[in-house]
Amino acid sequence: MKKSQIDNNVYLYPMPVVLVGTMIEGKANFMAVGWVRRVNFLPPMIAIVINIAHYTPKGIQENGSFSVNIPGRSMLEETDYCGLVSGKTTDKSELFELFFGKIPTAPMIEDCPLNIECRLVQTVELPSNYLFIGEIVGAYCEDRFLTDGKPDIKKMDPFVLSMPDNRYWSVGEHIGNAWSIGKKLKAK
Ligand SMILES: Cc1cc2nc3c(=O)[nH]c(=O)nc-3n(C[C@H](O)[C@H](O)[C@H](O)COP(=O)(O)O)c2cc1C
């Protein structure tokens, strides 16, 4: 089988798509983010990677906080819009109905099935991006998106991103249980 060498790019499939919320000059601002990852077990921490030129870093640095909101499929257009326009030139504060948890500078979106508020614990300055690490101080989910008290991916219906072709995808079928299906091979 012949493999072709292709461009050096970051081929990680798929990427989650979230809306990162901040308060900047008294107004809420939201941007679409695909570069987001769990980075610490206890206490639970999330890392987001944001281009230095964007408006969002201003809010995160000034307040030491941000929110991570997971949109469902019905919010595809609004989410993409938040990735097309900058708060530097466009007011995105009226787009969504908001609520706040423990942190007054981490605005969260009512319509998103899942919301997480974070306190900034560390910033890593990379050549073109900031890597912001936040500790989760609160997470919120409507009962209708829960099964046995846990967020249910099928009910939340989030969408994912592929890069570099820049396409959105829905989540597919449940194909097995993690830390479980591989046990069959242990017996051999
Ligand atoms: C689906 C999608 C994912 C994106 N992911 C990121 C990301 O992870 N990091 C980033 O810096 N910009 C990302 N962007 C671009 C920003 O969302 C976009 O530049 C936005 O306008 C920045 O908003 P702000 O200037 O108000 O902070 C993404 C855009 C889209 C459409």
XYZ file of N, CA, C and O and ligand atoms in Angstrom:
783
model
N 0.849 -1.204 0.000
C 0.000 0.000 0.000
C 0.877 1.244 0.000
O 1.760 1.379 0.844
N 0.616 2.131 -0.966
C 1.452 3.331 -1.060
C 0.819 4.494 -0.302
O -0.351 4.790 -0.501
N 1.593 5.117 0.579
C 1.109 6.324 1.257
C 1.806 7.523 0.632
O 3.017 7.479 0.416
N 1.043 8.610 0.346
C 1.649 9.835 -0.166
C 1.976 10.736 1.009
O 1.199 10.812 1.964
N 3.096 11.430 0.910
C 3.371 12.430 1.946
C 2.539 13.665 1.645
O 2.517 14.131 0.497
N 1.819 14.171 2.634
C 0.972 15.350 2.433
C 1.513 16.505 3.277
O 2.481 16.339 4.015
N 0.869 17.687 3.151
C 1.346 18.873 3.885
C 1.436 18.606 5.383
O 0.615 17.871 5.921
N 2.375 19.258 6.034
C 2.409 19.194 7.498
C 1.269 20.056 8.026
O 1.322 21.271 7.942
N 0.249 19.455 8.523
C -0.873 20.195 9.088
C -1.328 19.439 10.333
O -0.819 18.348 10.594
N -2.281 20.005 11.061
C -2.741 19.317 12.263
C -3.997 18.516 11.909
O -5.098 19.045 11.871
N -3.797 17.249 11.613
C -4.916 16.398 11.192
C -5.446 15.649 12.405
O -5.017 14.538 12.693
N -6.340 16.289 13.108
C -6.963 15.626 14.261
C -8.459 15.586 14.015
O -9.085 16.637 13.838
N -9.009 14.416 13.970
C -10.428 14.283 13.592
C -11.243 13.612 14.690
O -10.828 12.578 15.190
N -12.430 14.117 14.987
C -12.911 15.459 14.652
C -12.545 16.419 15.777
O -11.961 16.013 16.772
N -12.873 17.688 15.591
C -12.681 18.656 16.674
C -14.048 19.047 17.218
O -14.988 19.210 16.446
N -14.142 19.223 18.540
C -15.412 19.740 19.068
C -15.604 21.167 18.570
O -14.628 21.805 18.154
N -16.802 21.670 18.590
C -17.023 23.094 18.292
C -17.737 23.707 19.490
O -18.807 23.230 19.889
N -17.114 24.739 20.060
C -17.721 25.404 21.219
C -17.771 26.906 20.982
O -17.113 27.427 20.078
N -18.555 27.569 21.803
C -18.578 29.037 21.806
C -17.935 29.499 23.109
O -18.413 29.135 24.193
N -16.844 30.238 22.980
C -16.160 30.741 24.172
C -16.708 32.134 24.482
O -16.729 33.014 23.615
N -17.151 32.302 25.714
C -17.745 33.569 26.133
C -16.827 34.354 27.051
O -16.148 33.787 27.913
N -16.830 35.669 26.837
C -16.031 36.564 27.687
C -16.821 37.858 27.886
O -17.770 38.125 27.146
N -16.401 38.652 28.858
C -16.950 40.008 28.998
C -15.842 40.979 28.614
O -14.725 40.893 29.145
N -16.148 41.873 27.687
C -15.153 42.868 27.271
C -15.826 44.234 27.252
O -16.851 44.423 26.593
N -15.266 45.136 28.017
C -15.808 46.493 28.164
C -17.312 46.460 28.476
O -18.119 47.130 27.829
N -17.661 45.591 29.404
C -19.033 45.521 29.889
C -20.001 44.773 28.998
O -21.195 44.691 29.292
N -19.506 44.211 27.886
C -20.400 43.490 26.969
C -19.940 42.048 26.797
O -18.736 41.770 26.764
N -20.932 41.163 26.606
C -20.591 39.763 26.351
C -20.111 39.625 24.914
O -20.598 40.295 24.006
N -19.123 38.746 24.730
C -18.619 38.443 23.379
C -18.427 36.929 23.275
O -18.012 36.283 24.234
N -18.764 36.399 22.106
C -18.634 34.954 21.896
C -17.874 34.680 20.616
O -18.100 35.340 19.598
N -16.962 33.720 20.656
C -16.259 33.294 19.435
C -16.342 31.777 19.297
O -16.408 31.048 20.298
N -16.337 31.304 18.039
C -16.317 29.859 17.779
C -14.902 29.344 18.012
O -13.929 29.981 17.598
N -14.789 28.205 18.666
C -13.481 27.611 18.957
C -13.520 26.101 18.704
O -14.380 25.389 19.218
N -12.568 25.655 17.872
C -12.424 24.227 17.617
C -11.210 23.641 18.341
O -11.104 22.433 18.512
N -10.311 24.530 18.751
C -9.092 24.052 19.412
C -9.326 24.110 20.913
O -8.949 25.055 21.600
N -9.959 23.084 21.418
C -10.353 23.022 22.828
C -10.154 21.587 23.301
O -10.435 20.636 22.575
N -9.680 21.436 24.526
C -9.306 20.101 24.996
C -9.335 20.024 26.514
O -9.017 20.992 27.195
N -9.704 18.870 27.049
C -9.536 18.592 28.476
C -8.042 18.417 28.735
O -7.371 17.708 27.991
N -7.507 19.068 29.786
C -6.065 18.958 30.017
C -5.664 18.548 31.429
O -4.485 18.320 31.682
N -6.570 18.517 32.367
C -6.211 18.024 33.704
C -7.396 17.293 34.312
O -8.545 17.703 34.132
N -7.084 16.215 35.032
C -8.144 15.382 35.618
C -8.715 16.047 36.866
O -9.881 16.418 36.899
N -7.878 16.218 37.898
C -8.329 16.843 39.134
C -7.369 17.934 39.579
O -6.188 17.635 39.761
N -7.775 19.177 39.753
C -9.112 19.656 39.433
C -9.336 19.645 37.922
O -8.363 19.743 37.161
N -10.583 19.534 37.478
C -10.841 19.483 36.040
C -10.474 20.791 35.344
O -10.874 21.861 35.788
N -9.696 20.649 34.264
C -9.243 21.838 33.531
C -9.444 21.667 32.032
O -9.344 20.561 31.506
N -9.694 22.797 31.385
C -9.894 22.851 29.933
C -8.869 23.816 29.358
O -8.583 24.849 29.960
N -8.332 23.487 28.166
C -7.458 24.436 27.466
C -8.137 24.871 26.174
O -8.747 24.059 25.475
N -8.051 26.164 25.891
C -8.533 26.682 24.607
C -7.366 27.409 23.952
O -6.517 27.989 24.629
N -7.327 27.349 22.622
C -6.200 27.946 21.896
C -6.753 29.046 20.992
O -7.560 28.789 20.097
N -6.335 30.279 21.284
C -6.932 31.445 20.625
C -5.851 32.283 19.950
O -4.832 32.597 20.574
N -6.118 32.660 18.703
C -5.165 33.508 17.983
C -4.990 34.848 18.719
O -5.966 35.457 19.158
N -3.741 35.276 18.795
C -3.395 36.495 19.543
C -4.146 37.722 19.006
O -4.454 38.645 19.751
N -4.474 37.707 17.707
C -5.111 38.871 17.075
C -6.599 39.002 17.407
O -7.187 40.051 17.151
N -7.209 37.966 17.965
C -8.650 38.026 18.208
C -8.988 38.941 19.392
O -8.134 39.310 20.189
N -10.299 39.248 19.506
C -10.797 40.144 20.561
C -10.911 39.398 21.898
O -10.684 39.964 22.965
N -11.251 38.123 21.826
C -11.508 37.315 23.022
C -10.373 37.343 24.067
O -10.657 37.444 25.273
N -9.082 37.254 23.656
C -8.023 37.269 24.681
C -8.086 38.479 25.612
O -7.755 38.369 26.798
N -8.559 39.612 25.087
C -8.649 40.819 25.926
C -9.542 40.551 27.150
O -9.170 40.861 28.282
N -10.687 39.929 26.900
C -11.621 39.639 27.992
C -11.066 38.607 28.954
O -11.224 38.729 30.174
N -10.425 37.580 28.405
C -9.889 36.516 29.273
C -8.776 37.080 30.163
O -8.724 36.804 31.371
N -7.919 37.897 29.567
C -6.793 38.432 30.333
C -7.244 39.463 31.367
O -6.729 39.504 32.482
N -8.226 40.285 31.008
C -8.688 41.326 31.935
C -9.445 40.748 33.126
O -9.312 41.213 34.245
N -10.238 39.701 32.858
C -11.114 39.174 33.924
C -10.625 37.881 34.554
O -11.146 37.444 35.575
N -9.688 37.205 33.889
C -9.221 35.912 34.402
C -10.311 34.862 34.373
O -10.400 34.008 35.271
N -11.155 34.912 33.346
C -12.263 33.947 33.269
C -12.747 33.813 31.829
O -12.477 34.680 30.995
N -13.474 32.727 31.571
C -14.156 32.544 30.279
C -15.188 31.434 30.452
O -15.144 30.677 31.431
N -16.107 31.366 29.497
C -17.066 30.261 29.515
C -16.895 29.434 28.250
O -16.392 29.921 27.230
N -17.272 28.160 28.342
C -17.255 27.250 27.192
C -18.684 26.727 27.046
O -19.217 26.102 27.962
N -19.299 27.045 25.910
C -20.697 26.681 25.675
C -20.755 25.720 24.500
O -20.209 26.003 23.432
N -21.426 24.591 24.688
C -21.485 23.595 23.620
C -22.821 23.712 22.896
O -23.882 23.422 23.468
N -22.771 24.176 21.635
C -24.026 24.345 20.899
C -24.534 23.034 20.325
O -23.758 22.132 20.019
N -25.845 22.942 20.165
C -26.446 21.821 19.454
C -26.547 22.159 17.975
O -26.299 23.304 17.567
N -26.969 21.171 17.193
C -27.059 21.330 15.733
C -27.923 22.535 15.321
O -27.639 23.199 14.325
N -28.957 22.830 16.118
C -29.859 23.927 15.755
C -29.165 25.290 15.835
O -29.709 26.290 15.376
N -27.951 25.328 16.416
C -27.242 26.609 16.548
C -26.072 26.727 15.572
O -25.178 27.553 15.753
N -26.096 25.892 14.541
C -24.981 25.849 13.581
C -24.680 27.230 12.967
O -23.533 27.667 12.921
N -25.727 27.914 12.504
C -25.504 29.189 11.813
C -24.971 30.263 12.762
O -24.035 30.985 12.428
N -25.577 30.343 13.952
C -25.122 31.358 14.923
C -23.674 31.088 15.341
O -22.885 32.007 15.537
N -23.345 29.799 15.473
C -21.985 29.438 15.889
C -20.987 29.841 14.807
O -19.944 30.447 15.094
N -21.313 29.520 13.563
C -20.413 29.871 12.467
C -20.246 31.389 12.371
O -19.137 31.893 12.167
N -21.347 32.102 12.574
C -21.300 33.570 12.535
C -20.303 34.107 13.574
O -19.516 35.007 13.292
N -20.320 33.485 14.759
C -19.403 33.918 15.830
C -17.945 33.598 15.481
O -17.029 34.087 16.139
N -17.756 32.759 14.460
C -16.413 32.458 13.975
C -16.038 33.260 12.745
O -14.922 33.162 12.244
N -16.983 34.035 12.253
C -16.727 34.838 11.044
C -16.494 36.305 11.352
O -15.796 36.995 10.606
N -17.110 36.785 12.426
C -17.007 38.223 12.732
C -16.347 38.420 14.101
O -16.532 37.623 15.014
N -15.585 39.496 14.195
C -14.879 39.779 15.453
C -15.638 40.790 16.285
O -16.205 41.762 15.742
N -15.570 40.604 17.582
C -16.136 41.571 18.518
C -15.443 42.924 18.429
O -15.952 43.915 18.952
N -14.290 42.965 17.777
C -13.589 44.252 17.601
C -14.435 45.202 16.757
O -14.381 46.409 16.926
N -15.184 44.617 15.793
C -15.955 45.453 14.858
C -17.453 45.174 14.903
O -18.245 45.969 14.410
N -17.861 44.038 15.469
C -19.281 43.667 15.480
C -19.707 43.297 16.893
O -19.058 42.479 17.551
N -20.798 43.907 17.339
C -21.324 43.613 18.674
C -22.076 42.274 18.636
O -23.104 42.159 17.974
N -21.527 41.267 19.329
C -22.177 39.945 19.341
C -22.950 39.722 20.650
O -23.398 38.618 20.929
N -23.104 40.798 21.442
C -23.674 40.637 22.787
C -25.177 40.374 22.790
O -25.721 39.891 23.773
N -25.862 40.719 21.693
C -27.327 40.564 21.657
C -27.762 39.270 20.972
O -28.952 39.007 20.813
N -26.812 38.472 20.532
C -27.138 37.273 19.747
C -27.881 36.204 20.549
O -28.702 35.476 20.021
N -27.541 36.103 21.827
C -28.039 34.991 22.625
C -28.664 35.488 23.928
O -28.301 36.551 24.424
N -29.546 34.642 24.483
C -30.029 34.897 25.841
C -28.964 34.369 26.798
O -28.491 33.227 26.629
N -28.597 35.167 27.771
C -27.454 34.816 28.628
C -27.878 34.473 30.052
O -28.940 34.871 30.503
N -26.993 33.750 30.738
C -27.128 33.587 32.186
C -25.731 33.528 32.787
O -24.737 33.334 32.065
N -25.659 33.713 34.087
C -24.362 33.689 34.776
C -24.415 32.697 35.921
O -25.469 32.484 36.531
N -23.285 32.075 36.214
C -23.192 31.146 37.330
C -22.441 31.802 38.465
O -22.866 32.826 39.001
N -21.279 31.235 38.820
C -20.509 31.753 39.955
C -19.610 32.930 39.564
O -19.214 33.717 40.408
N -19.246 32.991 38.274
C -18.307 34.035 37.843
C -19.063 35.106 37.046
O -19.600 34.814 35.981
N -19.093 36.352 37.544
C -19.873 37.387 36.848
C -19.296 37.807 35.501
O -19.943 38.524 34.742
N -18.061 37.355 35.194
C -17.438 37.745 33.912
C -17.316 36.547 32.962
O -16.508 36.576 32.029
N -18.132 35.522 33.187
C -18.148 34.363 32.282
C -19.577 34.147 31.776
O -20.310 33.289 32.292
N -20.003 34.952 30.777
C -21.387 34.853 30.298
C -21.640 33.512 29.618
O -20.805 33.030 28.856
N -22.806 32.922 29.901
C -23.131 31.624 29.298
C -24.435 31.731 28.503
O -25.264 32.600 28.776
N -24.584 30.843 27.525
C -25.683 30.922 26.554
C -26.792 29.946 26.943
O -26.566 28.732 26.987
N -27.980 30.490 27.210
C -29.138 29.660 27.606
C -29.400 28.526 26.619
O -29.663 27.399 27.014
N -29.360 28.829 25.316
C -29.764 27.850 24.302
C -28.763 26.715 24.093
O -29.090 25.736 23.425
N -27.551 26.840 24.609
C -26.582 25.753 24.451
C -26.908 24.650 25.457
O -27.116 24.921 26.644
N -26.927 23.397 25.016
C -27.265 22.306 25.943
C -26.334 22.211 27.158
O -26.763 21.805 28.230
N -25.087 22.584 26.969
C -24.115 22.444 28.062
C -23.270 23.709 28.178
O -22.832 24.259 27.160
N -23.070 24.148 29.420
C -22.297 25.374 29.673
C -21.294 25.112 30.784
O -21.632 24.474 31.783
N -20.105 25.647 30.596
C -19.044 25.452 31.588
C -18.410 26.810 31.864
O -18.073 27.532 30.917
N -18.258 27.141 33.151
C -17.575 28.405 33.467
C -16.197 28.094 34.044
O -16.049 27.155 34.842
N -15.213 28.858 33.602
C -13.824 28.566 33.957
C -13.115 29.789 34.527
O -13.317 30.917 34.073
N -12.227 29.489 35.480
C -11.324 30.493 36.042
C -9.960 30.266 35.401
O -9.459 29.130 35.386
N -9.390 31.321 34.832
C -8.094 31.187 34.163
C -7.008 30.827 35.172
O -6.863 31.500 36.193
N -6.254 29.744 34.900
C -5.178 29.376 35.839
C -3.790 29.528 35.218
O -2.807 29.659 35.936
N -3.731 29.485 33.906
C -2.409 29.595 33.269
C -2.552 30.037 31.819
O -3.515 29.645 31.144
N -1.601 30.836 31.357
C -1.581 31.247 29.947
C -0.215 30.900 29.368
O 0.809 31.226 29.961
N -0.222 30.218 28.245
C 1.034 29.911 27.543
C 1.022 30.714 26.244
O 0.077 30.611 25.453
N 2.059 31.539 26.058
C 2.118 32.361 24.855
C 2.910 31.626 23.783
O 4.119 31.432 23.923
N 2.235 31.203 22.753
C 2.861 30.485 21.642
C 3.083 31.488 20.500
O 2.596 32.623 20.578
N 3.799 31.119 19.424
C 4.115 32.124 18.399
C 2.895 32.866 17.839
O 2.932 34.087 17.675
N 1.812 32.178 17.533
C 0.645 32.880 16.976
C -0.594 32.801 17.872
O -1.597 33.457 17.594
N -0.530 31.990 18.895
C -1.738 31.749 19.708
C -1.449 31.781 21.204
O -0.349 31.449 21.632
N -2.503 32.123 21.942
C -2.464 31.915 23.393
C -3.100 30.566 23.691
O -4.131 30.224 23.108
N -2.480 29.835 24.596
C -3.129 28.643 25.133
C -3.589 29.022 26.543
O -2.764 29.295 27.415
N -4.895 29.128 26.699
C -5.463 29.502 27.995
C -5.942 28.238 28.707
O -6.747 27.480 28.151
N -5.480 28.049 29.922
C -5.932 26.900 30.701
C -6.870 27.407 31.800
O -6.509 28.306 32.563
N -8.064 26.839 31.832
C -9.052 27.268 32.822
C -9.498 26.111 33.686
O -9.658 24.985 33.204
N -9.678 26.406 34.969
C -10.245 25.390 35.871
C -11.770 25.532 35.872
O -12.305 26.639 35.956
N -12.458 24.411 35.772
C -13.919 24.434 35.735
C -14.442 24.718 37.139
O -14.145 23.987 38.086
N -15.239 25.784 37.254
C -15.819 26.081 38.569
C -17.321 25.821 38.596
O -17.943 25.775 39.655
N -17.918 25.633 37.418
C -19.343 25.315 37.359
C -19.696 24.748 35.998
O -19.122 25.148 34.988
N -20.631 23.788 35.970
C -21.111 23.223 34.703
C -22.629 23.098 34.802
O -23.155 22.738 35.865
N -23.326 23.399 33.714
C -24.789 23.505 33.738
C -25.402 22.803 32.537
O -24.903 22.929 31.414
N -26.470 22.058 32.781
C -27.121 21.305 31.710
C -28.596 21.131 32.070
O -28.918 20.806 33.218
N -29.473 21.363 31.120
C -30.910 21.147 31.379
C -31.178 19.659 31.559
O -30.555 18.827 30.898
N -32.171 19.351 32.404
C -32.512 17.944 32.683
C -32.794 17.150 31.416
O -32.488 15.973 31.325
N -33.392 17.808 30.413
C -33.795 17.066 29.205
C -32.599 16.578 28.391
O -32.760 15.773 27.491
N -31.387 17.073 28.711
C -30.194 16.606 27.996
C -29.413 15.572 28.808
O -28.323 15.165 28.414
N -29.959 15.200 29.973
C -29.249 14.259 30.852
C -29.848 12.855 30.759
O -31.053 12.694 30.564
N -28.986 11.849 30.907
C -29.446 10.470 31.112
C -28.675 9.943 32.317
O -27.441 10.013 32.334
N -29.386 9.477 33.326
C -28.772 9.036 34.584
C -27.845 10.114 35.166
O -26.739 9.815 35.651
N -28.269 11.365 35.062
C -27.508 12.471 35.646
C -26.297 12.919 34.855
O -25.589 13.848 35.255
N -26.040 12.275 33.702
C -24.866 12.658 32.903
C -25.319 13.236 31.561
O -26.295 12.734 30.974
N -24.593 14.257 31.059
C -24.939 14.783 29.739
C -24.921 13.663 28.695
O -24.014 12.827 28.693
N -25.958 13.646 27.864
C -26.129 12.571 26.882
C -25.858 13.157 25.499
O -26.589 14.032 25.023
N -24.828 12.660 24.838
C -24.394 13.242 23.561
C -25.498 13.172 22.507
O -25.654 14.066 21.679
N -26.281 12.111 22.547
C -27.363 11.946 21.569
C -28.421 13.041 21.764
O -28.922 13.617 20.807
N -28.748 13.304 23.016
C -29.768 14.321 23.307
C -29.246 15.734 23.025
O -29.986 16.590 22.558
N -27.963 15.970 23.323
C -27.411 17.319 23.131
C -27.200 17.621 21.653
O -27.253 18.762 21.231
N -26.912 16.584 20.861
C -26.729 16.698 19.417
C -25.683 17.767 19.032
O -25.972 18.670 18.229
N -24.478 17.672 19.607
C -23.458 18.651 19.237
C -22.948 18.353 17.823
O -23.243 17.303 17.274
N -22.208 19.273 17.254
C -21.600 18.997 15.955
C -20.094 19.160 16.062
O -19.592 19.748 17.025
N -19.397 18.595 15.100
C -17.932 18.597 15.149
C -17.383 19.173 13.842
O -18.115 19.335 12.859
N -16.097 19.456 13.873
C -15.436 20.168 12.776
C -14.299 19.319 12.226
O -13.582 18.677 12.996
N -14.142 19.317 10.898
C -12.924 18.737 10.332
C -12.115 19.874 9.714
O -12.674 20.782 9.090
N -10.822 19.841 9.947
C -9.888 20.803 9.371
C -8.760 20.004 8.746
O -8.398 18.967 9.281
N -8.181 20.374 7.636
C -8.276 21.693 7.000
C -9.372 21.838 5.949
O -9.409 22.859 5.248
N -10.298 20.910 5.821
C -11.354 21.110 4.816
C -12.510 21.969 5.338
O -13.411 22.342 4.581
N -12.463 22.308 6.661
C -13.417 23.251 7.259
C -14.882 22.869 7.041
O -15.663 23.627 6.476
N -15.228 21.658 7.505
C -16.615 21.216 7.359
C -17.171 20.787 8.711
O -16.439 20.282 9.570
N -18.484 20.994 8.863
C -19.182 20.556 10.085
C -19.826 19.197 9.847
O -20.312 18.907 8.751
N -19.870 18.403 10.909
C -20.444 17.066 10.845
C -21.311 16.837 12.079
O -21.013 17.339 13.151
N -22.324 16.024 11.902
C -23.078 15.611 13.089
C -22.375 14.400 13.695
O -21.556 13.751 13.044
N -22.721 14.094 14.945
C -22.107 12.947 15.616
C -22.858 11.676 15.205
O -24.073 11.686 15.072
N -22.117 10.595 14.973
C -22.725 9.360 14.474
C -23.273 8.447 15.562
O -23.762 8.908 16.594
N -23.164 7.172 15.328
C -23.785 6.184 16.215
C -22.866 5.768 17.365
O -21.644 5.855 17.249
N -23.477 5.283 18.426
C -22.734 4.685 19.541
C -22.240 3.308 19.074
O -23.044 2.449 18.717
N -20.916 3.118 19.041
C -20.392 1.874 18.454
C -19.712 0.952 19.471
O -19.222 -0.113 19.115
N -19.664 1.366 20.731
C -19.038 0.496 21.735
C -18.811 1.278 23.012
O -18.961 2.497 23.029
N -18.483 0.591 24.087
C -18.212 1.272 25.357
C -16.709 1.345 25.603
O -15.988 0.349 25.408
N -16.263 2.545 26.026
C -14.837 2.768 26.250
C -14.372 2.107 27.549
O -15.167 1.933 28.482
N -13.125 1.790 27.624
C -12.529 1.043 28.745
C -13.269 -0.281 28.949
O -13.377 -0.789 30.047
N -13.813 -0.827 27.891
C -14.645 -2.015 28.028
C -14.510 -2.958 26.834
O -14.161 -4.129 27.008
N -14.760 -2.445 25.628
C -14.830 -3.334 24.464
C -13.487 -4.038 24.199
O -13.454 -5.179 23.736
N -12.392 -3.390 24.592
C -11.070 -3.980 24.367
C -10.749 -5.123 25.317
O -9.782 -5.864 25.113
N -11.565 -5.260 26.365
C -11.308 -6.319 27.367
C -11.339 -7.704 26.734
O -10.695 -8.623 27.227
N -12.081 -7.821 25.632
C -12.170 -9.129 24.932
C -10.780 -9.620 24.559
O -10.510 -10.815 24.579
N -9.918 -8.680 24.197
C -8.578 -9.068 23.740
C -7.671 -9.457 24.893
O -6.674 -10.141 24.717
N -8.012 -8.989 26.099
C -7.191 -9.299 27.293
C -7.165 -10.793 27.577
O -6.187 -11.313 28.061
N -8.262 -11.450 27.318
C -8.386 -12.877 27.638
C -7.487 -13.739 26.779
O -7.161 -14.855 27.164
N -7.060 -13.201 25.616
C -6.300 -14.027 24.673
C -4.878 -14.268 25.161
O -4.287 -13.445 25.807
C -15.770 26.470 13.425
C -14.740 27.490 13.797
C -13.764 27.191 14.728
C -12.807 28.133 15.083
N -11.847 27.797 15.988
C -10.948 28.722 16.380
C -9.977 28.391 17.366
O -9.943 27.285 17.905
N -9.078 29.350 17.711
C -9.090 30.599 17.136
O -8.246 31.435 17.490
N -10.013 30.958 16.211
C -10.950 30.044 15.823
N -11.904 30.374 14.918
C -11.965 31.757 14.411
C -12.624 32.722 15.382
O -13.827 32.185 15.929
C -12.964 34.043 14.671
O -11.796 34.619 14.169
C -13.749 35.022 15.543
O -14.230 36.037 14.709
C -12.932 35.643 16.677
O -13.827 36.400 17.426
P -13.370 37.597 18.394
O -12.411 38.471 17.628
O -14.669 38.304 18.732
O -12.691 36.974 19.578
C -12.851 29.438 14.512
C -13.853 29.751 13.581
C -14.779 28.793 13.211
C -15.846 29.136 12.199
